[in-house]
PDB file of C-alpha atoms and ligand atoms in Angstrom:
ATOM      1  CA  UNK J   1      16.862   3.428   6.674  1.00  0.00           C
ATOM      2  CA  UNK J   2      17.545   6.396   8.855  1.00  0.00           C
ATOM      3  CA  UNK J   3      16.901   9.042   6.187  1.00  0.00           C
ATOM      4  CA  UNK J   4      13.386   7.823   5.304  1.00  0.00           C
ATOM      5  CA  UNK J   5      10.972  10.353   6.796  1.00  0.00           C
ATOM      6  CA  UNK J   6       7.656   9.386   8.374  1.00  0.00           C
ATOM      7  CA  UNK J   7       4.092  10.655   8.090  1.00  0.00           C
ATOM      8  CA  UNK J   8       1.929  11.127  11.167  1.00  0.00           C
ATOM      9  CA  UNK J   9      -1.484   9.517  10.670  1.00  0.00           C
ATOM     10  CA  UNK J  10      -4.847  10.738  11.942  1.00  0.00           C
ATOM     11  CA  UNK J  11      -4.643   8.324  14.915  1.00  0.00           C
ATOM     12  CA  UNK J  12      -1.311   9.797  16.014  1.00  0.00           C
ATOM     13  CA  UNK J  13       0.854   6.880  14.826  1.00  0.00           C
ATOM     14  CA  UNK J  14       3.404   7.095  12.023  1.00  0.00           C
ATOM     15  CA  UNK J  15       4.267   5.272   8.794  1.00  0.00           C
ATOM     16  CA  UNK J  16       7.514   5.466   6.816  1.00  0.00           C
ATOM     17  CA  UNK J  17       7.325   7.479   3.575  1.00  0.00           C
ATOM     18  CA  UNK J  18       8.147   4.338   1.520  1.00  0.00           C
ATOM     19  CA  UNK J  19       7.079   0.737   2.142  1.00  0.00           C
ATOM     20  CA  UNK J  20       7.796  -2.636   0.541  1.00  0.00           C
ATOM     21  CA  UNK J  21       5.166  -4.472  -1.530  1.00  0.00           C
ATOM     22  CA  UNK J  22       5.346  -8.239  -1.083  1.00  0.00           C
ATOM     23  CA  UNK J  23       3.027  -9.544  -3.813  1.00  0.00           C
ATOM     24  CA  UNK J  24       3.758 -12.117  -5.337  1.00  0.00           C
ATOM     25  CA  UNK J  25       6.781 -13.084  -3.200  1.00  0.00           C
ATOM     26  CA  UNK J  26       6.236 -16.598  -1.853  1.00  0.00           C
ATOM     27  CA  UNK J  27       8.171 -19.645  -0.648  1.00  0.00           C
ATOM     28  CA  UNK J  28      11.856 -19.673   0.252  1.00  0.00           C
ATOM     29  CA  UNK J  29      12.705 -17.241  -2.564  1.00  0.00           C
ATOM     30  CA  UNK J  30      10.018 -14.911  -1.283  1.00  0.00           C
ATOM     31  CA  UNK J  31      11.338 -15.108   2.289  1.00  0.00           C
ATOM     32  CA  UNK J  32      14.818 -14.259   1.029  1.00  0.00           C
ATOM     33  CA  UNK J  33      13.582 -11.297  -1.010  1.00  0.00           C
ATOM     34  CA  UNK J  34      11.645  -9.897   1.969  1.00  0.00           C
ATOM     35  CA  UNK J  35      14.562 -10.506   4.367  1.00  0.00           C
ATOM     36  CA  UNK J  36      16.786  -8.680   1.884  1.00  0.00           C
ATOM     37  CA  UNK J  37      14.342  -5.751   1.793  1.00  0.00           C
ATOM     38  CA  UNK J  38      14.491  -5.515   5.593  1.00  0.00           C
ATOM     39  CA  UNK J  39      18.274  -5.610   5.600  1.00  0.00           C
ATOM     40  CA  UNK J  40      18.235  -2.894   2.913  1.00  0.00           C
ATOM     41  CA  UNK J  41      16.258  -0.633   5.233  1.00  0.00           C
ATOM     42  CA  UNK J  42      12.523  -1.121   4.528  1.00  0.00           C
ATOM     43  CA  UNK J  43      10.457  -0.777   7.694  1.00  0.00           C
ATOM     44  CA  UNK J  44       6.922  -1.228   6.307  1.00  0.00           C
ATOM     45  CA  UNK J  45       5.858  -4.558   4.758  1.00  0.00           C
ATOM     46  CA  UNK J  46       2.612  -4.745   2.789  1.00  0.00           C
ATOM     47  CA  UNK J  47       0.938  -8.153   2.641  1.00  0.00           C
ATOM     48  CA  UNK J  48      -2.657  -9.451   2.376  1.00  0.00           C
ATOM     49  CA  UNK J  49      -4.585 -12.667   2.989  1.00  0.00           C
ATOM     50  CA  UNK J  50      -4.976 -12.966  -0.770  1.00  0.00           C
ATOM     51  CA  UNK J  51      -1.218 -12.742  -1.431  1.00  0.00           C
ATOM     52  CA  UNK J  52      -0.909 -16.113   0.345  1.00  0.00           C
ATOM     53  CA  UNK J  53       2.433 -15.036   1.787  1.00  0.00           C
ATOM     54  CA  UNK J  54       1.700 -13.885   5.337  1.00  0.00           C
ATOM     55  CA  UNK J  55       3.738 -16.838   6.688  1.00  0.00           C
ATOM     56  CA  UNK J  56       6.674 -15.774   4.521  1.00  0.00           C
ATOM     57  CA  UNK J  57       6.434 -12.176   5.766  1.00  0.00           C
ATOM     58  CA  UNK J  58       6.456 -13.347   9.390  1.00  0.00           C
ATOM     59  CA  UNK J  59       9.398 -15.664   8.763  1.00  0.00           C
ATOM     60  CA  UNK J  60      11.391 -12.897   7.018  1.00  0.00           C
ATOM     61  CA  UNK J  61      10.768 -10.600   9.969  1.00  0.00           C
ATOM     62  CA  UNK J  62      12.066 -13.246  12.397  1.00  0.00           C
ATOM     63  CA  UNK J  63      15.126 -13.996  10.210  1.00  0.00           C
ATOM     64  CA  UNK J  64      15.950 -10.281   9.905  1.00  0.00           C
ATOM     65  CA  UNK J  65      16.912 -10.107  13.571  1.00  0.00           C
ATOM     66  CA  UNK J  66      15.075  -6.769  13.837  1.00  0.00           C
ATOM     67  CA  UNK J  67      12.980  -6.078  16.909  1.00  0.00           C
ATOM     68  CA  UNK J  68       9.236  -6.381  16.337  1.00  0.00           C
ATOM     69  CA  UNK J  69       8.660  -2.687  17.018  1.00  0.00           C
ATOM     70  CA  UNK J  70      11.227  -1.629  14.404  1.00  0.00           C
ATOM     71  CA  UNK J  71       9.075  -2.950  11.534  1.00  0.00           C
ATOM     72  CA  UNK J  72       5.472  -2.207  10.618  1.00  0.00           C
ATOM     73  CA  UNK J  73       3.442  -5.045   9.150  1.00  0.00           C
ATOM     74  CA  UNK J  74       0.277  -4.296   7.174  1.00  0.00           C
ATOM     75  CA  UNK J  75      -2.247  -6.861   5.937  1.00  0.00           C
ATOM     76  CA  UNK J  76      -5.700  -6.806   4.303  1.00  0.00           C
ATOM     77  CA  UNK J  77      -9.082  -8.452   4.785  1.00  0.00           C
ATOM     78  CA  UNK J  78     -10.302 -10.109   1.560  1.00  0.00           C
ATOM     79  CA  UNK J  79     -13.784  -9.585   0.104  1.00  0.00           C
ATOM     80  CA  UNK J  80     -15.008 -13.031   1.169  1.00  0.00           C
ATOM     81  CA  UNK J  81     -14.374 -12.131   4.833  1.00  0.00           C
ATOM     82  CA  UNK J  82     -16.362  -8.876   5.051  1.00  0.00           C
ATOM     83  CA  UNK J  83     -19.186 -10.115   7.315  1.00  0.00           C
ATOM     84  CA  UNK J  84     -18.504  -8.878  10.888  1.00  0.00           C
ATOM     85  CA  UNK J  85     -17.627 -12.210  12.554  1.00  0.00           C
ATOM     86  CA  UNK J  86     -15.675 -13.382   9.516  1.00  0.00           C
ATOM     87  CA  UNK J  87     -13.631 -10.175   9.414  1.00  0.00           C
ATOM     88  CA  UNK J  88     -12.677 -10.643  13.072  1.00  0.00           C
ATOM     89  CA  UNK J  89     -11.789 -14.307  12.465  1.00  0.00           C
ATOM     90  CA  UNK J  90      -9.838 -13.298   9.324  1.00  0.00           C
ATOM     91  CA  UNK J  91      -7.718 -10.875  11.355  1.00  0.00           C
ATOM     92  CA  UNK J  92      -6.905 -13.567  13.940  1.00  0.00           C
ATOM     93  CA  UNK J  93      -5.999 -16.011  11.165  1.00  0.00           C
ATOM     94  CA  UNK J  94      -3.674 -13.421   9.590  1.00  0.00           C
ATOM     95  CA  UNK J  95      -1.916 -12.996  12.941  1.00  0.00           C
ATOM     96  CA  UNK J  96      -1.617 -16.759  13.277  1.00  0.00           C
ATOM     97  CA  UNK J  97      -0.029 -17.127   9.825  1.00  0.00           C
ATOM     98  CA  UNK J  98       2.298 -14.193  10.471  1.00  0.00           C
ATOM     99  CA  UNK J  99       3.224 -15.507  13.919  1.00  0.00           C
ATOM    100  CA  UNK J 100       2.558 -12.049  15.399  1.00  0.00           C
ATOM    101  CA  UNK J 101       0.424 -10.805  18.274  1.00  0.00           C
ATOM    102  CA  UNK J 102      -0.620  -7.622  16.480  1.00  0.00           C
ATOM    103  CA  UNK J 103      -0.683  -5.980  13.078  1.00  0.00           C
ATOM    104  CA  UNK J 104       0.509  -2.396  12.732  1.00  0.00           C
ATOM    105  CA  UNK J 105      -1.998  -1.649   9.985  1.00  0.00           C
ATOM    106  CA  UNK J 106      -4.972  -3.625   8.724  1.00  0.00           C
ATOM    107  CA  UNK J 107      -6.973  -2.677   5.637  1.00  0.00           C
ATOM    108  CA  UNK J 108     -10.156  -3.714   3.844  1.00  0.00           C
ATOM    109  CA  UNK J 109      -8.649  -4.926   0.548  1.00  0.00           C
ATOM    110  CA  UNK J 110     -11.478  -3.993  -1.867  1.00  0.00           C
ATOM    111  CA  UNK J 111     -14.933  -2.549  -1.081  1.00  0.00           C
ATOM    112  CA  UNK J 112     -16.866  -5.034  -3.284  1.00  0.00           C
ATOM    113  CA  UNK J 113     -19.908  -2.714  -3.217  1.00  0.00           C
ATOM    114  CA  UNK J 114     -22.259  -5.214  -4.887  1.00  0.00           C
ATOM    115  CA  UNK J 115     -22.037  -7.340  -1.705  1.00  0.00           C
ATOM    116  CA  UNK J 116     -22.553  -4.254   0.437  1.00  0.00           C
ATOM    117  CA  UNK J 117     -20.721  -5.617   3.496  1.00  0.00           C
ATOM    118  CA  UNK J 118     -17.791  -3.196   3.691  1.00  0.00           C
ATOM    119  CA  UNK J 119     -19.406  -1.209   6.527  1.00  0.00           C
ATOM    120  CA  UNK J 120     -19.557  -4.446   8.572  1.00  0.00           C
ATOM    121  CA  UNK J 121     -15.905  -5.107   7.760  1.00  0.00           C
ATOM    122  CA  UNK J 122     -15.091  -1.581   8.938  1.00  0.00           C
ATOM    123  CA  UNK J 123     -17.011  -2.121  12.196  1.00  0.00           C
ATOM    124  CA  UNK J 124     -14.999  -5.325  12.703  1.00  0.00           C
ATOM    125  CA  UNK J 125     -11.738  -3.444  12.166  1.00  0.00           C
ATOM    126  CA  UNK J 126     -12.813  -0.908  14.804  1.00  0.00           C
ATOM    127  CA  UNK J 127     -13.418  -3.847  17.183  1.00  0.00           C
ATOM    128  CA  UNK J 128     -10.077  -5.614  16.553  1.00  0.00           C
ATOM    129  CA  UNK J 129      -8.334  -2.294  17.085  1.00  0.00           C
ATOM    130  CA  UNK J 130     -10.123  -1.976  20.467  1.00  0.00           C
ATOM    131  CA  UNK J 131      -8.978  -5.502  21.311  1.00  0.00           C
ATOM    132  CA  UNK J 132      -5.356  -4.541  20.601  1.00  0.00           C
ATOM    133  CA  UNK J 133      -4.974  -6.983  17.712  1.00  0.00           C
ATOM    134  CA  UNK J 134      -4.390  -4.135  15.275  1.00  0.00           C
ATOM    135  CA  UNK J 135      -2.711  -0.781  15.898  1.00  0.00           C
ATOM    136  CA  UNK J 136      -4.100   1.273  12.985  1.00  0.00           C
ATOM    137  CA  UNK J 137      -7.019   0.640  10.638  1.00  0.00           C
ATOM    138  CA  UNK J 138      -7.524   1.716   7.057  1.00  0.00           C
ATOM    139  CA  UNK J 139      -8.914   0.757   3.680  1.00  0.00           C
ATOM    140  CA  UNK J 140      -7.829   0.088   0.122  1.00  0.00           C
ATOM    141  CA  UNK J 141      -9.485   0.859  -3.198  1.00  0.00           C
ATOM    142  CA  UNK J 142     -12.243   2.924  -1.573  1.00  0.00           C
ATOM    143  CA  UNK J 143     -13.919   5.684  -3.598  1.00  0.00           C
ATOM    144  CA  UNK J 144     -15.011   8.992  -2.093  1.00  0.00           C
ATOM    145  CA  UNK J 145     -18.545   7.620  -1.588  1.00  0.00           C
ATOM    146  CA  UNK J 146     -17.275   4.495   0.202  1.00  0.00           C
ATOM    147  CA  UNK J 147     -15.051   6.606   2.457  1.00  0.00           C
ATOM    148  CA  UNK J 148     -17.805   9.060   3.353  1.00  0.00           C
ATOM    149  CA  UNK J 149     -20.218   6.209   4.102  1.00  0.00           C
ATOM    150  CA  UNK J 150     -17.988   4.343   6.587  1.00  0.00           C
ATOM    151  CA  UNK J 151     -17.091   7.608   8.301  1.00  0.00           C
ATOM    152  CA  UNK J 152     -20.760   8.682   8.535  1.00  0.00           C
ATOM    153  CA  UNK J 153     -21.901   5.280   9.836  1.00  0.00           C
ATOM    154  CA  UNK J 154     -19.143   4.756  12.434  1.00  0.00           C
ATOM    155  CA  UNK J 155     -17.553   8.131  13.158  1.00  0.00           C
ATOM    156  CA  UNK J 156     -14.130   6.561  12.544  1.00  0.00           C
ATOM    157  CA  UNK J 157     -11.927   7.788   9.678  1.00  0.00           C
ATOM    158  CA  UNK J 158      -9.456   5.345   8.097  1.00  0.00           C
ATOM    159  CA  UNK J 159      -5.794   6.305   8.550  1.00  0.00           C
ATOM    160  CA  UNK J 160      -4.915   5.352   4.956  1.00  0.00           C
ATOM    161  CA  UNK J 161      -6.567   4.516   1.657  1.00  0.00           C
ATOM    162  CA  UNK J 162      -4.237   2.373  -0.466  1.00  0.00           C
ATOM    163  CA  UNK J 163      -5.121   3.046  -4.118  1.00  0.00           C
ATOM    164  CA  UNK J 164      -3.762   2.427  -7.602  1.00  0.00           C
ATOM    165  CA  UNK J 165      -1.483   5.383  -8.258  1.00  0.00           C
ATOM    166  CA  UNK J 166       1.311   5.750 -10.821  1.00  0.00           C
ATOM    167  CA  UNK J 167       2.194   8.215 -13.596  1.00  0.00           C
ATOM    168  CA  UNK J 168      -0.484   6.850 -15.959  1.00  0.00           C
ATOM    169  CA  UNK J 169      -3.134   7.150 -13.209  1.00  0.00           C
ATOM    170  CA  UNK J 170      -2.179   9.970 -10.818  1.00  0.00           C
ATOM    171  CA  UNK J 171      -5.511  10.081  -8.934  1.00  0.00           C
ATOM    172  CA  UNK J 172      -5.626  13.852  -8.369  1.00  0.00           C
ATOM    173  CA  UNK J 173      -9.282  13.757  -7.284  1.00  0.00           C
ATOM    174  CA  UNK J 174      -8.830  10.971  -4.724  1.00  0.00           C
ATOM    175  CA  UNK J 175      -5.714  12.660  -3.327  1.00  0.00           C
ATOM    176  CA  UNK J 176      -7.746  15.844  -2.837  1.00  0.00           C
ATOM    177  CA  UNK J 177     -10.494  13.861  -1.055  1.00  0.00           C
ATOM    178  CA  UNK J 178      -7.875  12.273   1.206  1.00  0.00           C
ATOM    179  CA  UNK J 179      -6.411  15.680   2.035  1.00  0.00           C
ATOM    180  CA  UNK J 180      -9.864  16.974   2.956  1.00  0.00           C
ATOM    181  CA  UNK J 181     -10.696  13.963   5.150  1.00  0.00           C
ATOM    182  CA  UNK J 182      -7.258  13.622   6.790  1.00  0.00           C
ATOM    183  CA  UNK J 183      -6.484  10.253   5.176  1.00  0.00           C
ATOM    184  CA  UNK J 184      -2.935   9.328   4.138  1.00  0.00           C
ATOM    185  CA  UNK J 185      -2.640   8.179   0.505  1.00  0.00           C
ATOM    186  CA  UNK J 186      -0.754   4.931  -0.074  1.00  0.00           C
ATOM    187  CA  UNK J 187       0.105   3.971  -3.681  1.00  0.00           C
ATOM    188  CA  UNK J 188      -0.127   0.415  -5.004  1.00  0.00           C
ATOM    189  CA  UNK J 189       1.724  -0.546  -8.193  1.00  0.00           C
ATOM    190  CA  UNK J 190       3.599   2.739  -7.744  1.00  0.00           C
ATOM    191  CA  UNK J 191       5.990   2.023 -10.606  1.00  0.00           C
ATOM    192  CA  UNK J 192       3.098   1.014 -12.867  1.00  0.00           C
ATOM    193  CA  UNK J 193       4.208  -2.606 -12.725  1.00  0.00           C
ATOM    194  CA  UNK J 194       5.152  -3.901 -16.184  1.00  0.00           C
ATOM    195  CA  UNK J 195       3.803  -0.720 -17.775  1.00  0.00           C
ATOM    196  CA  UNK J 196       6.251   1.424 -15.766  1.00  0.00           C
ATOM    197  CA  UNK J 197       6.778   4.725 -17.558  1.00  0.00           C
ATOM    198  CA  UNK J 198      10.572   4.468 -17.433  1.00  0.00           C
ATOM    199  CA  UNK J 199      10.930   5.652 -21.051  1.00  0.00           C
ATOM    200  CA  UNK J 200       8.473   8.537 -20.825  1.00  0.00           C
ATOM    201  CA  UNK J 201      10.192  11.791 -21.777  1.00  0.00           C
ATOM    202  CA  UNK J 202       9.697  13.738 -18.501  1.00  0.00           C
ATOM    203  CA  UNK J 203      10.877  10.721 -16.479  1.00  0.00           C
ATOM    204  CA  UNK J 204      13.981  10.187 -18.628  1.00  0.00           C
ATOM    205  CA  UNK J 205      14.795  13.911 -18.652  1.00  0.00           C
ATOM    206  CA  UNK J 206      14.592  14.247 -14.854  1.00  0.00           C
ATOM    207  CA  UNK J 207      16.662  11.075 -14.385  1.00  0.00           C
ATOM    208  CA  UNK J 208      19.376  12.465 -16.681  1.00  0.00           C
ATOM    209  CA  UNK J 209      19.376  15.867 -14.946  1.00  0.00           C
ATOM    210  CA  UNK J 210      19.604  14.353 -11.464  1.00  0.00           C
ATOM    211  CA  UNK J 211      21.870  11.369 -12.219  1.00  0.00           C
ATOM    212  CA  UNK J 212      19.332   8.888 -10.822  1.00  0.00           C
ATOM    213  CA  UNK J 213      17.354   6.058 -12.432  1.00  0.00           C
ATOM    214  CA  UNK J 214      13.889   6.455 -14.019  1.00  0.00           C
ATOM    215  CA  UNK J 215      12.499   4.244 -11.243  1.00  0.00           C
ATOM    216  CA  UNK J 216      13.845   6.640  -8.625  1.00  0.00           C
ATOM    217  CA  UNK J 217      12.265   9.576 -10.464  1.00  0.00           C
ATOM    218  CA  UNK J 218       8.851   7.884 -10.400  1.00  0.00           C
ATOM    219  CA  UNK J 219       9.146   7.049  -6.703  1.00  0.00           C
ATOM    220  CA  UNK J 220      10.394  10.550  -5.870  1.00  0.00           C
ATOM    221  CA  UNK J 221       7.314  11.895  -7.723  1.00  0.00           C
ATOM    222  CA  UNK J 222       5.195   9.896  -5.243  1.00  0.00           C
ATOM    223  CA  UNK J 223       7.122  11.336  -2.306  1.00  0.00           C
ATOM    224  CA  UNK J 224       6.563  14.869  -3.580  1.00  0.00           C
ATOM    225  CA  UNK J 225       2.838  14.173  -4.108  1.00  0.00           C
ATOM    226  CA  UNK J 226       2.727  13.093  -0.454  1.00  0.00           C
ATOM    227  CA  UNK J 227       1.738   9.492  -1.228  1.00  0.00           C
ATOM    228  CA  UNK J 228       3.446   6.469   0.334  1.00  0.00           C
ATOM    229  CA  UNK J 229       4.645   4.187  -2.496  1.00  0.00           C
ATOM    230  CA  UNK J 230       5.055   0.473  -1.728  1.00  0.00           C
ATOM    231  CA  UNK J 231       7.268  -0.737  -4.606  1.00  0.00           C
ATOM    232  CA  UNK J 232       7.867  -4.465  -4.928  1.00  0.00           C
ATOM    233  CA  UNK J 233      11.250  -5.706  -6.077  1.00  0.00           C
ATOM    234  CA  UNK J 234      12.865  -9.095  -5.693  1.00  0.00           C
ATOM    235  CA  UNK J 235      16.147  -7.552  -6.898  1.00  0.00           C
ATOM    236  CA  UNK J 236      18.385  -6.394  -4.018  1.00  0.00           C
ATOM    237  CA  UNK J 237      20.017  -3.581  -6.051  1.00  0.00           C
ATOM    238  CA  UNK J 238      16.571  -2.214  -6.985  1.00  0.00           C
ATOM    239  CA  UNK J 239      15.426  -2.523  -3.368  1.00  0.00           C
ATOM    240  CA  UNK J 240      18.268  -0.170  -2.408  1.00  0.00           C
ATOM    241  CA  UNK J 241      17.576   2.141  -5.346  1.00  0.00           C
ATOM    242  CA  UNK J 242      13.859   2.335  -4.550  1.00  0.00           C
ATOM    243  CA  UNK J 243      14.560   3.533  -1.022  1.00  0.00           C
ATOM    244  CA  UNK J 244      17.257   6.043  -2.004  1.00  0.00           C
ATOM    245  CA  UNK J 245      14.931   8.954  -2.687  1.00  0.00           C
ATOM    246  CA  UNK J 246      15.766  11.541  -0.077  1.00  0.00           C
ATOM    247  CA  UNK J 247      18.926  13.225  -1.331  1.00  0.00           C
ATOM    248  CA  UNK J 248      17.509  14.699  -4.555  1.00  0.00           C
ATOM    249  CA  UNK J 249      14.414  16.664  -5.529  1.00  0.00           C
ATOM    250  CA  UNK J 250      12.244  17.115  -8.616  1.00  0.00           C
ATOM    251  CA  UNK J 251      11.290  20.634  -9.652  1.00  0.00           C
ATOM    252  CA  UNK J 252       7.610  21.570  -9.584  1.00  0.00           C
ATOM    253  CA  UNK J 253       7.675  21.552 -13.390  1.00  0.00           C
ATOM    254  CA  UNK J 254       9.061  17.994 -13.397  1.00  0.00           C
ATOM    255  CA  UNK J 255       6.369  16.818 -10.970  1.00  0.00           C
ATOM    256  CA  UNK J 256       3.679  18.426 -13.165  1.00  0.00           C
ATOM    257  CA  UNK J 257       5.101  16.938 -16.358  1.00  0.00           C
ATOM    258  CA  UNK J 258       5.048  13.431 -14.843  1.00  0.00           C
ATOM    259  CA  UNK J 259       1.493  13.950 -13.544  1.00  0.00           C
ATOM    260  CA  UNK J 260       0.523  15.021 -17.078  1.00  0.00           C
ATOM    261  CA  UNK J 261       1.285  11.462 -18.282  1.00  0.00           C
ATOM    262  CA  UNK J 262      -1.989  10.487 -16.592  1.00  0.00           C
ATOM    263  CA  UNK J 263      -4.862   9.252 -18.741  1.00  0.00           C
ATOM    264  CA  UNK J 264      -8.498   8.555 -17.862  1.00  0.00           C
ATOM    265  CA  UNK J 265      -7.968   4.954 -19.051  1.00  0.00           C
ATOM    266  CA  UNK J 266      -4.585   4.679 -17.331  1.00  0.00           C
ATOM    267  CA  UNK J 267      -5.540   1.922 -14.867  1.00  0.00           C
ATOM    268  CA  UNK J 268      -3.366  -1.214 -15.141  1.00  0.00           C
ATOM    269  CA  UNK J 269      -6.431  -3.433 -15.449  1.00  0.00           C
ATOM    270  CA  UNK J 270     -10.142  -2.812 -15.130  1.00  0.00           C
ATOM    271  CA  UNK J 271      -9.793  -2.104 -11.414  1.00  0.00           C
ATOM    272  CA  UNK J 272     -12.607   0.405 -10.953  1.00  0.00           C
ATOM    273  CA  UNK J 273     -13.570  -0.131  -7.274  1.00  0.00           C
ATOM    274  CA  UNK J 274     -17.256   0.498  -8.079  1.00  0.00           C
ATOM    275  CA  UNK J 275     -17.366  -2.548 -10.338  1.00  0.00           C
ATOM    276  CA  UNK J 276     -14.238  -4.666  -9.741  1.00  0.00           C
ATOM    277  CA  UNK J 277     -14.977  -7.621  -7.459  1.00  0.00           C
ATOM    278  CA  UNK J 278     -12.141  -9.257  -5.566  1.00  0.00           C
ATOM    279  CA  UNK J 279     -13.038 -11.921  -3.079  1.00  0.00           C
TER     280      UNK J 279
HETATM  281  N1  NAP V 301      -4.358  -2.944  -2.543  1.00  0.00           N
HETATM  282  C1  NAP V 301      -4.361  -3.501  -3.732  1.00  0.00           C
HETATM  283  O1  NAP V 301      -5.421  -3.783  -4.304  1.00  0.00           O
HETATM  284  C2  NAP V 301      -3.056  -3.805  -4.406  1.00  0.00           C
HETATM  285  C3  NAP V 301      -3.023  -4.154  -5.771  1.00  0.00           C
HETATM  286  C4  NAP V 301      -1.778  -4.397  -6.367  1.00  0.00           C
HETATM  287  C5  NAP V 301      -0.609  -4.300  -5.612  1.00  0.00           C
HETATM  288  N2  NAP V 301      -0.671  -3.989  -4.277  1.00  0.00           N
HETATM  289  C6  NAP V 301       0.558  -3.868  -3.448  1.00  0.00           C
HETATM  290  O2  NAP V 301       1.452  -2.968  -4.105  1.00  0.00           O
HETATM  291  C7  NAP V 301       2.731  -3.580  -4.211  1.00  0.00           C
HETATM  292  C8  NAP V 301       3.470  -3.033  -5.402  1.00  0.00           C
HETATM  293  O3  NAP V 301       2.721  -3.167  -6.587  1.00  0.00           O
HETATM  294  P1  NAP V 301       3.168  -4.093  -7.825  1.00  0.00           P
HETATM  295  O4  NAP V 301       4.093  -5.163  -7.371  1.00  0.00           O
HETATM  296  O5  NAP V 301       1.911  -4.462  -8.522  1.00  0.00           O
HETATM  297  O6  NAP V 301       3.876  -3.073  -8.792  1.00  0.00           O
HETATM  298  P2  NAP V 301       5.190  -2.155  -8.753  1.00  0.00           P
HETATM  299  O7  NAP V 301       5.790  -2.105  -7.404  1.00  0.00           O
HETATM  300  O8  NAP V 301       4.768  -0.892  -9.411  1.00  0.00           O
HETATM  301  O9  NAP V 301       6.130  -2.898  -9.782  1.00  0.00           O
HETATM  302  C9  NAP V 301       6.799  -4.091  -9.468  1.00  0.00           C
HETATM  303  C10 NAP V 301       7.608  -4.494 -10.708  1.00  0.00           C
HETATM  304  O10 NAP V 301       8.525  -3.447 -11.045  1.00  0.00           O
HETATM  305  C11 NAP V 301       9.852  -3.959 -11.052  1.00  0.00           C
HETATM  306  N3  NAP V 301      10.699  -2.907 -10.456  1.00  0.00           N
HETATM  307  C12 NAP V 301      10.792  -2.594  -9.138  1.00  0.00           C
HETATM  308  N4  NAP V 301      11.648  -1.571  -8.969  1.00  0.00           N
HETATM  309  C13 NAP V 301      12.107  -1.222 -10.194  1.00  0.00           C
HETATM  310  C14 NAP V 301      13.024  -0.245 -10.661  1.00  0.00           C
HETATM  311  N5  NAP V 301      13.637   0.591  -9.815  1.00  0.00           N
HETATM  312  N6  NAP V 301      13.246  -0.178 -11.997  1.00  0.00           N
HETATM  313  C15 NAP V 301      12.638  -1.017 -12.854  1.00  0.00           C
HETATM  314  N7  NAP V 301      11.763  -1.975 -12.467  1.00  0.00           N
HETATM  315  C16 NAP V 301      11.499  -2.070 -11.149  1.00  0.00           C
HETATM  316  C17 NAP V 301       9.828  -5.236 -10.239  1.00  0.00           C
HETATM  317  O11 NAP V 301      10.766  -6.155 -10.756  1.00  0.00           O
HETATM  318  P3  NAP V 301      11.765  -7.069  -9.865  1.00  0.00           P
HETATM  319  O12 NAP V 301      10.970  -7.634  -8.710  1.00  0.00           O
HETATM  320  O13 NAP V 301      12.177  -8.119 -10.849  1.00  0.00           O
HETATM  321  O14 NAP V 301      12.893  -6.203  -9.432  1.00  0.00           O
HETATM  322  C18 NAP V 301       8.409  -5.737 -10.485  1.00  0.00           C
HETATM  323  O15 NAP V 301       8.307  -6.474 -11.679  1.00  0.00           O
HETATM  324  C19 NAP V 301       2.403  -5.079  -4.295  1.00  0.00           C
HETATM  325  O16 NAP V 301       3.533  -5.863  -4.044  1.00  0.00           O
HETATM  326  C20 NAP V 301       1.327  -5.180  -3.246  1.00  0.00           C
HETATM  327  O17 NAP V 301       1.925  -5.209  -1.957  1.00  0.00           O
HETATM  328  C21 NAP V 301      -1.871  -3.729  -3.676  1.00  0.00           C
END
């Protein structure tokens, strides 16, 4: 959509300020939902090997009739593919399933620190970027220590860190780390999934003042924090709503009141990247 701004990343490329989450959209229904998102203006699709829908994302892109360079496709290397050769093979397999010759963004899905192979996975991402298979490289669910380690060991800083971020878990400390290191924050489960804080008082009050929906208030909060939300919706009207965020503004007090909904135990599940294993 023409009024969605972009962020410039630390490698000089850009990403739209809002993307489209594709988990768990699969099969023909999934293809239709993703095609609908593209026709409603989304230009960044977020998939992963573990979503088992890369073929659907590729098919939706072809059905959309959009040129390849109008849409950015992001995928993720799963924990079981962290070893160097496996991470390179994983990237090629993702491209094969997508039917694409390059990814615009490729991430390490979870660090899985107990396996201690995420530095190898990062070295593999640096290599596939050199080979032109991937335009930009980043990570997901990395803590400050994980980020500092891959940067120290390779000299290459990820362009994004995609982390759990929603009103119950606003991640102020990680956002400050990203700002210091020049990493763009991307927000997964930006609405808070089923625990979306649509009825929370500051969200309802801002929605009433602005004449927008609570979902739009939450997504606008992300925009004003400077994070890229990737909301998932299979509902075409919500897809439109979730991208219509650039003709209204929250006050600083409204942003602060929504951030104050955050709680130390506000994660959606026990997804602490130091202990959560996802293969
Ligand atoms: N990197 C990671 O580890 C990780 C982890 C989790 C997710 N992700 C990514 O993040 C994406 C988004 O996260 P998510 O799907 O977990 O959560 P989400 O986007 O916060 O929430 C999706 C849910 O909210 C509903 N919804 C969407 N827009 C709404 C609105 N305006 N008002 C009310 N309800 C609304 C959707 O329903 P309908 O579909 O029925 O409209 C769906 O049930 C995923 O698709 C995936 O790409 C990444």
